Amino acid sequence: MIWWRKQKPAHYREEQQVAPSNGIIWLLGALLLVLIPHLLRQPGWVVTICLIILGWRLLSELNRWSLPHTVFRLTLAAALLSGTYLQYHTLNGLDAGTTLLTLMLCLKLLELRTLRDATITILLGYFLVLSGFLYDQSILSGLYLLAVVVLLTAALLVLNHPDDNREMQRSRYLKSASTLLLQALPLMLILFILVPRIPGPLWALPNSSSAGKTGLSDEMSIGDISHLADSDKVAFRVTFSGEIPAAEQLYWRGPVLWQTDGRRWSALNKNDLLNSLAAPEVAPLSEPIEYTVTLQPHHRRWLFALDLITEQPDNSVLRREFLLLSEQSVNEVYRYTTRSALNYRNDQLLMQEYERAIQLPSHRNPQTRALAQQWRQQAASDRGRVSLALDYFRQQPFYYSRTPPRLESDDPIDQFLFEAKKGFCEHYAAAFVTLMRAAGIPARVVTGYQGGEYNELGDYLLVRQSDAHAWAEVWLQGEGWVRVDPTRAIAPDRIEAFEDQYRFSETRNDALFNPDTRWMARAWLQTLRSWDAANHQWNQWVVGFNQKKQQQLFERLGMGELNISTLVGLMTLIILGFLALLSLYLLYQRQRVQDPLQQAYQTLCHQLAKCGVDNAPWIGPKQRCQQAMFKLPKQRQEIKSLFNHYIQLRYTTQQKPGEPRAFIQAVRRFRC
Amino acid sequence: MQTTIRSILQQLNTVILGKEVPLKLALSCLLARGHLLIEDIPGVGKTTLSHALATTLGLKYSRIQFTSDLLPADILGSAVYERESGEFHFHPGPIFSQLLLADEVNRATPKTQSALLEAMEEQQVSIEGKTRPLPNPFFVIATQNPSFQIGTFPLPESQLDRFLMCIQLGYPNAAAERQLLAGNSGRERLNTLSAVITTAQLLTLQQQVSEVQCSEALLDYLQALLGFSREAPHFASGLSPRSGLGLLQAAKAWAFIEGRDYLLPEDLQQTLPYVAGHRLANPQSGEHYGGEALLKLFHEVAIP
């Protein structure tokens, strides 16, 4: 009721006040955690400098060393600026920007003295936390950064409570910081759901070094890679409307490689005539199946579909070679629904296609071409020549290896087919297509993903980067383009790596583990799958919460289509309403007594008020007791003992006779 | 102890009929070691009350009738030349008593008034370079005519503040007046009264009053009341810290008379009009608030 307005004394103003030592130590701890995920992505020298500065600042705080001179700081800043420029050849862009921000944040520590500096540093810390999401939007990184935000907020609290006793209250600061964040949660949810989403990304993400780190590329080079990148990262997840097809039918089509110089295989040139032609009409031979793909950002335009796509999703382009492309590069989680026929007949072959599908450098890989010529005479039909080639792979001692020897000669296919005889899908696909072309059969290499792992919990198929694959397509008279996977022709006992047995076995999980440890492995697998299912939901509803999802949500809530101005209006209204409710609640809280004893007493007064006893706040307990006894003569005794108990508890200072709990319970029982 | 209190009150009630509350207030003022101001028209029993109180409590009583020509020496006493010894000898004035009735205090000049009031505050008097302590207990009951009467010098605020309480007796009710007229009470009975307690017992009672328990919750309420008197627009100026202490002490005495050894908000409410009434003035008219009206204003303060 009575308000005392306190004026901050001049010496307490932030600009002049020196930041308390314990606050700075908190700040350094929080900053270290902010920096860790960034440092993992930074070049070594940045990491070293940051850690040195953090460590030095900690020591200087503990030992009360003075901060470095302005000239030194300016020189260091200039040096780090040029270092960043030398590293990235720009100061713009995601990587250079983050490096610069990280370095400058560390430099700021060298002049951190006043409370104002510390506050600025913490705000920068929040900003750096935010920039972490430009790299990684997974659940784990979200949780980590949330914890970091709690710590930063706690540091802010410590800095602003300079007089408090330090050691005792560590957990109290963390607790109040968490409470603060929890209180912000409703506002965050309102903003998350209602802020109008813009179709497409808010800003074009600059091409960062992390882009293109997928299992796929639009060119391959035989023999250069001696080690296949084995990344467990998720490529995409697929939900089928109906049954999931058998694993050997799951060929997710990606870039098609036509051009070769004997070693390097690449896709058609950007302005190739064929790329401007629409996809031909294809006759589906089986009922098309429908499915929805949730694609992880890979910073390219490729969308993946099962062979062979019959219905094109919105905002996409379908090339004549049946490569599906989105209109922009996929920089965030992207979802599309499409249909494919697993059996089909794609038998159109243009002259231009024939030319490109038969092209071979004339002076390379002579042995291979000789072998193909030999088969050309042996078999009468193209079909027969394909079988001869597959038989060759099957009968000769070919091995599947993820770490094949390098093929350094000028004729790498010759070297692979006749000497090394070890390789992975790319080798087999390239060698097979070379053989076919040499035998006069139009052929091309198709890259993409094969198979996938079924997640029962989420009822979806998970395709990883390690499922990346390359296979071949040959054009046969009367049959059209036919898929041939030469890697499958290798005898199962010649597969070196254990994981690859997994890849080629039809019944995967059961063959994978021996019976003794199967239950353990299963449990582990189950855990992994639940985790992936959670990730899937996260992608669907958090990362992938776009305009479409937002509209869907409102439609489901029965609000129909909302345009942007309605959304903004609604958002403002809800936030204002929320704040109004909050302030009412706080006002109520102020009036309400926190003490449970007082709360119970007020309950009692309210009870009595219902029976006509004056509830004016100025009436004391004794007087109220008399009024109540007068009004309710039947309950005189009960009322008297209740009030006496209350008076004893509240107004005597001796040892309390009985817990307030007894009184509280008595009040709960009391009815008039 | 309660029986003592009861018998004191009983005896007082036989002299002043139908005035239980003012009697209890007067007694609590005394037990709280404060001075009492009775403001009323002549003839309602102010003098009888103080005389009865002095007799019942076994106090040495003296009375000064204040007039416009009364001098400070008439109250404090003076050094008189004695012919036999050839020396000046101090003759103590009526102030050297345990209960002093200062009748019609606002008839005297300010100079004389302040001589009395200084002695009340200091519990001692300085005459001709020598400090003489006043007896203990020392209790002043001053009566005052309503200030609209002719020939009065109203006490200034600062001097009103020396009195812990200011009460009014008012007219007796019909039954009491009938009894009075029938001759069953009054001054005649005063002579028949005897002391109920000794001075030593009175000091013990005063000690016990100051030991009445006061909880945090009650102090919250007291502070809210004090804060209200300072913030609210109804008052020219708020209650001083001394008034706060006085209110607490008076309420303790009231609780003690009621037979409790702890304070309730009601005790503050009961004593507040009499402790604060002569201290709080209406900012427009400058008049002091009377009992009930003042308490009504304080009803805005909720009991925490």
JSON list of N, CA and C in Angstrom, two decimals, chain A residues 14 23 26-27 30 115 118-123 126 149-161 173 177 180:
[
{"chain": "A", "resi": 14, "resn": "GLU", "atom": "N", "xyz": [25.91, 2.02, -13.73]},
{"chain": "A", "resi": 14, "resn": "GLU", "atom": "CA", "xyz": [26.69, 0.94, -14.36]},
{"chain": "A", "resi": 14, "resn": "GLU", "atom": "C", "xyz": [28.01, 1.40, -14.95]},
{"chain": "A", "resi": 23, "resn": "GLY", "atom": "N", "xyz": [31.25, -12.18, -10.25]},
{"chain": "A", "resi": 23, "resn": "GLY", "atom": "CA", "xyz": [30.42, -12.05, -11.46]},
{"chain": "A", "resi": 23, "resn": "GLY", "atom": "C", "xyz": [31.26, -12.28, -12.70]},
{"chain": "A", "resi": 26, "resn": "TRP", "atom": "N", "xyz": [31.91, -15.96, -13.16]},
{"chain": "A", "resi": 26, "resn": "TRP", "atom": "CA", "xyz": [30.71, -16.59, -13.75]},
{"chain": "A", "resi": 26, "resn": "TRP", "atom": "C", "xyz": [30.65, -16.30, -15.24]},
{"chain": "A", "resi": 27, "resn": "LEU", "atom": "N", "xyz": [30.88, -15.05, -15.57]},
{"chain": "A", "resi": 27, "resn": "LEU", "atom": "CA", "xyz": [30.80, -14.61, -16.96]},
{"chain": "A", "resi": 27, "resn": "LEU", "atom": "C", "xyz": [31.77, -15.41, -17.82]},
{"chain": "A", "resi": 30, "resn": "ALA", "atom": "N", "xyz": [30.51, -18.96, -18.33]},
{"chain": "A", "resi": 30, "resn": "ALA", "atom": "CA", "xyz": [29.39, -19.00, -19.28]},
{"chain": "A", "resi": 30, "resn": "ALA", "atom": "C", "xyz": [29.91, -18.80, -20.70]},
{"chain": "A", "resi": 115, "resn": "LEU", "atom": "N", "xyz": [30.81, -2.75, -14.89]},
{"chain": "A", "resi": 115, "resn": "LEU", "atom": "CA", "xyz": [29.58, -3.52, -14.98]},
{"chain": "A", "resi": 115, "resn": "LEU", "atom": "C", "xyz": [28.98, -3.39, -16.37]},
{"chain": "A", "resi": 118, "resn": "ALA", "atom": "N", "xyz": [30.65, -5.70, -18.76]},
{"chain": "A", "resi": 118, "resn": "ALA", "atom": "CA", "xyz": [30.22, -7.07, -18.51]},
{"chain": "A", "resi": 118, "resn": "ALA", "atom": "C", "xyz": [28.84, -7.31, -19.10]},
{"chain": "A", "resi": 119, "resn": "THR", "atom": "N", "xyz": [27.96, -6.32, -18.95]},
{"chain": "A", "resi": 119, "resn": "THR", "atom": "CA", "xyz": [26.61, -6.49, -19.49]},
{"chain": "A", "resi": 119, "resn": "THR", "atom": "C", "xyz": [26.65, -6.60, -21.00]},
{"chain": "A", "resi": 120, "resn": "ILE", "atom": "N", "xyz": [27.47, -5.75, -21.62]},
{"chain": "A", "resi": 120, "resn": "ILE", "atom": "CA", "xyz": [27.59, -5.81, -23.08]},
{"chain": "A", "resi": 120, "resn": "ILE", "atom": "C", "xyz": [28.11, -7.18, -23.50]},
{"chain": "A", "resi": 121, "resn": "THR", "atom": "N", "xyz": [29.12, -7.68, -22.79]},
{"chain": "A", "resi": 121, "resn": "THR", "atom": "CA", "xyz": [29.69, -8.97, -23.13]},
{"chain": "A", "resi": 121, "resn": "THR", "atom": "C", "xyz": [28.65, -10.06, -23.04]},
{"chain": "A", "resi": 122, "resn": "ILE", "atom": "N", "xyz": [27.81, -9.98, -22.02]},
{"chain": "A", "resi": 122, "resn": "ILE", "atom": "CA", "xyz": [26.78, -11.02, -21.88]},
{"chain": "A", "resi": 122, "resn": "ILE", "atom": "C", "xyz": [25.77, -10.94, -23.02]},
{"chain": "A", "resi": 123, "resn": "LEU", "atom": "N", "xyz": [25.42, -9.73, -23.41]},
{"chain": "A", "resi": 123, "resn": "LEU", "atom": "CA", "xyz": [24.50, -9.59, -24.54]},
{"chain": "A", "resi": 123, "resn": "LEU", "atom": "C", "xyz": [25.11, -10.15, -25.81]},
{"chain": "A", "resi": 126, "resn": "TYR", "atom": "N", "xyz": [24.73, -13.82, -25.77]},
{"chain": "A", "resi": 126, "resn": "TYR", "atom": "CA", "xyz": [23.41, -14.27, -26.24]},
{"chain": "A", "resi": 126, "resn": "TYR", "atom": "C", "xyz": [23.38, -14.30, -27.77]},
{"chain": "A", "resi": 149, "resn": "VAL", "atom": "N", "xyz": [22.26, -20.57, -22.08]},
{"chain": "A", "resi": 149, "resn": "VAL", "atom": "CA", "xyz": [21.50, -19.33, -21.85]},
{"chain": "A", "resi": 149, "resn": "VAL", "atom": "C", "xyz": [21.17, -19.19, -20.36]},
{"chain": "A", "resi": 150, "resn": "VAL", "atom": "N", "xyz": [20.84, -20.32, -19.71]},
{"chain": "A", "resi": 150, "resn": "VAL", "atom": "CA", "xyz": [20.58, -20.28, -18.27]},
{"chain": "A", "resi": 150, "resn": "VAL", "atom": "C", "xyz": [21.82, -19.75, -17.55]},
{"chain": "A", "resi": 151, "resn": "LEU", "atom": "N", "xyz": [22.97, -20.27, -17.96]},
{"chain": "A", "resi": 151, "resn": "LEU", "atom": "CA", "xyz": [24.21, -19.88, -17.29]},
{"chain": "A", "resi": 151, "resn": "LEU", "atom": "C", "xyz": [24.53, -18.40, -17.53]},
{"chain": "A", "resi": 152, "resn": "LEU", "atom": "N", "xyz": [24.32, -17.95, -18.76]},
{"chain": "A", "resi": 152, "resn": "LEU", "atom": "CA", "xyz": [24.55, -16.54, -19.07]},
{"chain": "A", "resi": 152, "resn": "LEU", "atom": "C", "xyz": [23.65, -15.66, -18.22]},
{"chain": "A", "resi": 153, "resn": "THR", "atom": "N", "xyz": [22.39, -16.07, -18.12]},
{"chain": "A", "resi": 153, "resn": "THR", "atom": "CA", "xyz": [21.44, -15.27, -17.33]},
{"chain": "A", "resi": 153, "resn": "THR", "atom": "C", "xyz": [21.86, -15.26, -15.87]},
{"chain": "A", "resi": 154, "resn": "ALA", "atom": "N", "xyz": [22.32, -16.43, -15.40]},
{"chain": "A", "resi": 154, "resn": "ALA", "atom": "CA", "xyz": [22.77, -16.50, -14.01]},
{"chain": "A", "resi": 154, "resn": "ALA", "atom": "C", "xyz": [23.96, -15.56, -13.81]},
{"chain": "A", "resi": 155, "resn": "ALA", "atom": "N", "xyz": [24.87, -15.52, -14.79]},
{"chain": "A", "resi": 155, "resn": "ALA", "atom": "CA", "xyz": [26.02, -14.61, -14.69]},
{"chain": "A", "resi": 155, "resn": "ALA", "atom": "C", "xyz": [25.54, -13.17, -14.61]},
{"chain": "A", "resi": 156, "resn": "LEU", "atom": "N", "xyz": [24.52, -12.85, -15.40]},
{"chain": "A", "resi": 156, "resn": "LEU", "atom": "CA", "xyz": [23.95, -11.49, -15.37]},
{"chain": "A", "resi": 156, "resn": "LEU", "atom": "C", "xyz": [23.40, -11.19, -13.98]},
{"chain": "A", "resi": 157, "resn": "LEU", "atom": "N", "xyz": [22.77, -12.21, -13.38]},
{"chain": "A", "resi": 157, "resn": "LEU", "atom": "CA", "xyz": [22.22, -12.02, -12.03]},
{"chain": "A", "resi": 157, "resn": "LEU", "atom": "C", "xyz": [23.34, -11.79, -11.02]},
{"chain": "A", "resi": 158, "resn": "VAL", "atom": "N", "xyz": [24.39, -12.61, -11.12]},
{"chain": "A", "resi": 158, "resn": "VAL", "atom": "CA", "xyz": [25.50, -12.47, -10.16]},
{"chain": "A", "resi": 158, "resn": "VAL", "atom": "C", "xyz": [26.11, -11.08, -10.27]},
{"chain": "A", "resi": 159, "resn": "LEU", "atom": "N", "xyz": [26.29, -10.64, -11.53]},
{"chain": "A", "resi": 159, "resn": "LEU", "atom": "CA", "xyz": [26.91, -9.33, -11.74]},
{"chain": "A", "resi": 159, "resn": "LEU", "atom": "C", "xyz": [26.09, -8.23, -11.10]},
{"chain": "A", "resi": 160, "resn": "ASN", "atom": "N", "xyz": [24.79, -8.41, -11.06]},
{"chain": "A", "resi": 160, "resn": "ASN", "atom": "CA", "xyz": [23.95, -7.34, -10.54]},
{"chain": "A", "resi": 160, "resn": "ASN", "atom": "C", "xyz": [23.58, -7.50, -9.07]},
{"chain": "A", "resi": 161, "resn": "HIS", "atom": "N", "xyz": [24.15, -8.50, -8.42]},
{"chain": "A", "resi": 161, "resn": "HIS", "atom": "CA", "xyz": [23.97, -8.64, -6.98]},
{"chain": "A", "resi": 161, "resn": "HIS", "atom": "C", "xyz": [25.32, -8.60, -6.30]},
{"chain": "A", "resi": 173, "resn": "TYR", "atom": "N", "xyz": [21.30, -18.70, -7.81]},
{"chain": "A", "resi": 173, "resn": "TYR", "atom": "CA", "xyz": [21.36, -17.92, -9.05]},
{"chain": "A", "resi": 173, "resn": "TYR", "atom": "C", "xyz": [20.86, -18.75, -10.22]},
{"chain": "A", "resi": 177, "resn": "ALA", "atom": "N", "xyz": [17.69, -17.94, -12.52]},
{"chain": "A", "resi": 177, "resn": "ALA", "atom": "CA", "xyz": [17.85, -17.78, -13.97]},
{"chain": "A", "resi": 177, "resn": "ALA", "atom": "C", "xyz": [16.90, -18.72, -14.70]},
{"chain": "A", "resi": 180, "resn": "LEU", "atom": "N", "xyz": [13.45, -17.39, -14.54]},
{"chain": "A", "resi": 180, "resn": "LEU", "atom": "CA", "xyz": [13.27, -16.29, -15.49]},
{"chain": "A", "resi": 180, "resn": "LEU", "atom": "C", "xyz": [12.98, -16.82, -16.89]}
]
